Short mmCIF file of C-alpha atoms in Angstrom, two decimals:
data_model
loop_
_atom_site.label_atom_id
_atom_site.label_comp_id
_atom_site.label_asym_id
_atom_site.label_seq_id
_atom_site.Cartn_x
_atom_site.Cartn_y
_atom_site.Cartn_z
CA GLU A 24 -16.43 -106.64 -17.85
CA ALA A 25 -17.89 -108.95 -20.52
CA LEU A 26 -21.05 -109.26 -18.44
CA GLY A 27 -21.90 -105.53 -18.67
CA PRO A 28 -23.29 -105.45 -22.24
CA ILE A 29 -25.29 -108.63 -21.61
CA LEU A 30 -26.92 -107.15 -18.51
CA GLU A 31 -27.72 -103.90 -20.33
CA LYS A 32 -29.43 -105.81 -23.14
CA VAL A 33 -31.50 -107.93 -20.74
CA TRP A 34 -32.56 -104.92 -18.66
CA ARG A 35 -33.34 -102.79 -21.73
CA TYR A 36 -35.58 -105.55 -23.14
CA CYS A 37 -37.44 -106.03 -19.85
CA ALA A 38 -37.96 -102.27 -19.44
CA ALA A 39 -39.25 -101.93 -23.02
CA GLN A 40 -41.69 -104.81 -22.54
CA GLY A 41 -42.79 -103.66 -19.06
CA ILE A 42 -41.84 -106.95 -17.43
CA SER A 43 -39.63 -107.98 -14.54
CA GLY A 44 -38.54 -111.31 -13.10
CA ARG A 45 -37.74 -112.84 -9.73
CA THR A 46 -35.16 -115.42 -10.87
CA VAL A 47 -31.75 -114.49 -12.27
CA THR A 48 -29.97 -117.30 -14.12
CA LEU A 49 -26.32 -117.25 -15.17
CA LYS A 50 -24.96 -119.66 -17.78
CA VAL A 51 -21.24 -120.15 -18.35
CA LYS A 52 -19.86 -122.22 -21.19
CA TYR A 53 -16.17 -123.03 -20.88
CA ALA A 54 -13.60 -123.41 -23.67
CA ASP A 55 -14.00 -127.21 -23.44
CA PHE A 56 -17.80 -126.76 -23.97
CA GLN A 57 -18.64 -127.77 -20.40
CA LEU A 58 -21.72 -125.84 -19.25
CA MET A 59 -22.48 -124.48 -15.79
CA THR A 60 -25.84 -122.94 -14.84
CA ARG A 61 -26.62 -121.18 -11.56
CA SER A 62 -29.75 -119.32 -10.53
CA ARG A 63 -31.08 -117.29 -7.63
CA SER A 64 -34.71 -116.44 -6.92
CA GLY A 65 -35.86 -113.53 -4.84
CA VAL A 66 -39.10 -112.89 -2.98
CA ARG A 67 -39.84 -109.88 -5.17
CA PRO A 68 -38.99 -109.03 -8.79
CA VAL A 69 -35.64 -107.48 -9.68
CA ALA A 70 -36.32 -103.75 -9.39
CA SER A 71 -33.32 -102.15 -11.13
CA ALA A 72 -30.43 -102.74 -13.48
CA GLU A 73 -28.08 -102.46 -10.49
CA GLU A 74 -29.97 -105.19 -8.65
CA LEU A 75 -29.69 -107.42 -11.74
CA ARG A 76 -25.96 -106.66 -11.91
CA GLU A 77 -25.39 -107.50 -8.24
CA ALA A 78 -27.27 -110.80 -8.48
CA SER A 79 -25.41 -111.77 -11.66
CA LEU A 80 -22.01 -110.94 -10.19
CA ALA A 81 -22.84 -112.92 -7.04
CA LEU A 82 -23.61 -115.94 -9.23
CA LEU A 83 -20.42 -115.43 -11.26
CA ALA A 84 -18.06 -114.93 -8.28
CA PRO A 85 -17.59 -118.65 -7.43
CA VAL A 86 -16.42 -119.33 -11.01
CA PHE A 87 -13.21 -117.33 -10.54
CA PRO A 88 -10.36 -118.01 -10.68
CA THR A 89 -10.92 -120.43 -13.54
CA ALA A 90 -8.21 -122.64 -15.00
CA LYS A 91 -10.05 -123.00 -18.30
CA GLY A 92 -11.21 -120.13 -20.48
CA ILE A 93 -14.80 -118.96 -20.60
CA ARG A 94 -16.25 -119.15 -24.08
CA LEU A 95 -19.81 -117.88 -23.53
CA LEU A 96 -21.78 -116.02 -20.84
CA GLY A 97 -25.54 -115.66 -20.61
CA VAL A 98 -27.98 -114.04 -18.18
CA THR A 99 -31.74 -114.53 -18.12
CA LEU A 100 -34.63 -113.35 -15.98
CA SER A 101 -37.52 -115.73 -15.35
CA ALA A 102 -40.59 -116.00 -13.10
CA LEU A 103 -41.80 -113.01 -15.09
CA GLY A 104 -44.56 -110.58 -14.26
CA GLU A 105 -45.51 -106.99 -14.94
CA ALA A 106 -42.90 -104.46 -13.81
CA GLY A 107 -43.99 -102.66 -10.66
CA GLY A 108 -47.06 -104.85 -10.24
CA GLU A 109 -47.85 -107.47 -7.68
CA SER A 110 -46.82 -110.93 -8.77
CA GLY A 111 -50.04 -112.64 -7.72
CA GLY A 112 -47.87 -115.35 -6.23
CA GLN A 113 -47.97 -116.97 -2.85
CA LEU A 114 -48.61 -114.60 0.02
CA ALA A 115 -46.20 -114.39 2.96
CA LEU A 116 -47.59 -115.16 6.41
CA GLY A 117 -46.64 -112.81 9.21
CA LEU A 118 -45.92 -115.43 11.86
#
């Protein structure tokens, strides 16, 4: 439930700026200050807040159950481009 406000803030910022990203990164800092970072890249940009939520929860799932407390959570989008536009990246071959 702590992830909800973070995701809303990230999505609201991206929507206001007209940008989207293909890579979702989750950072977890534990009570002992150990840091864990996981990311997942898609072929196309994240298209909705729900898609961002699903990707973030999938990255967070392996963390639980945790023996040590979580002190800090962070979510970022990278591999940015214009929302709704073509990324101009590498083309897929239909082989």
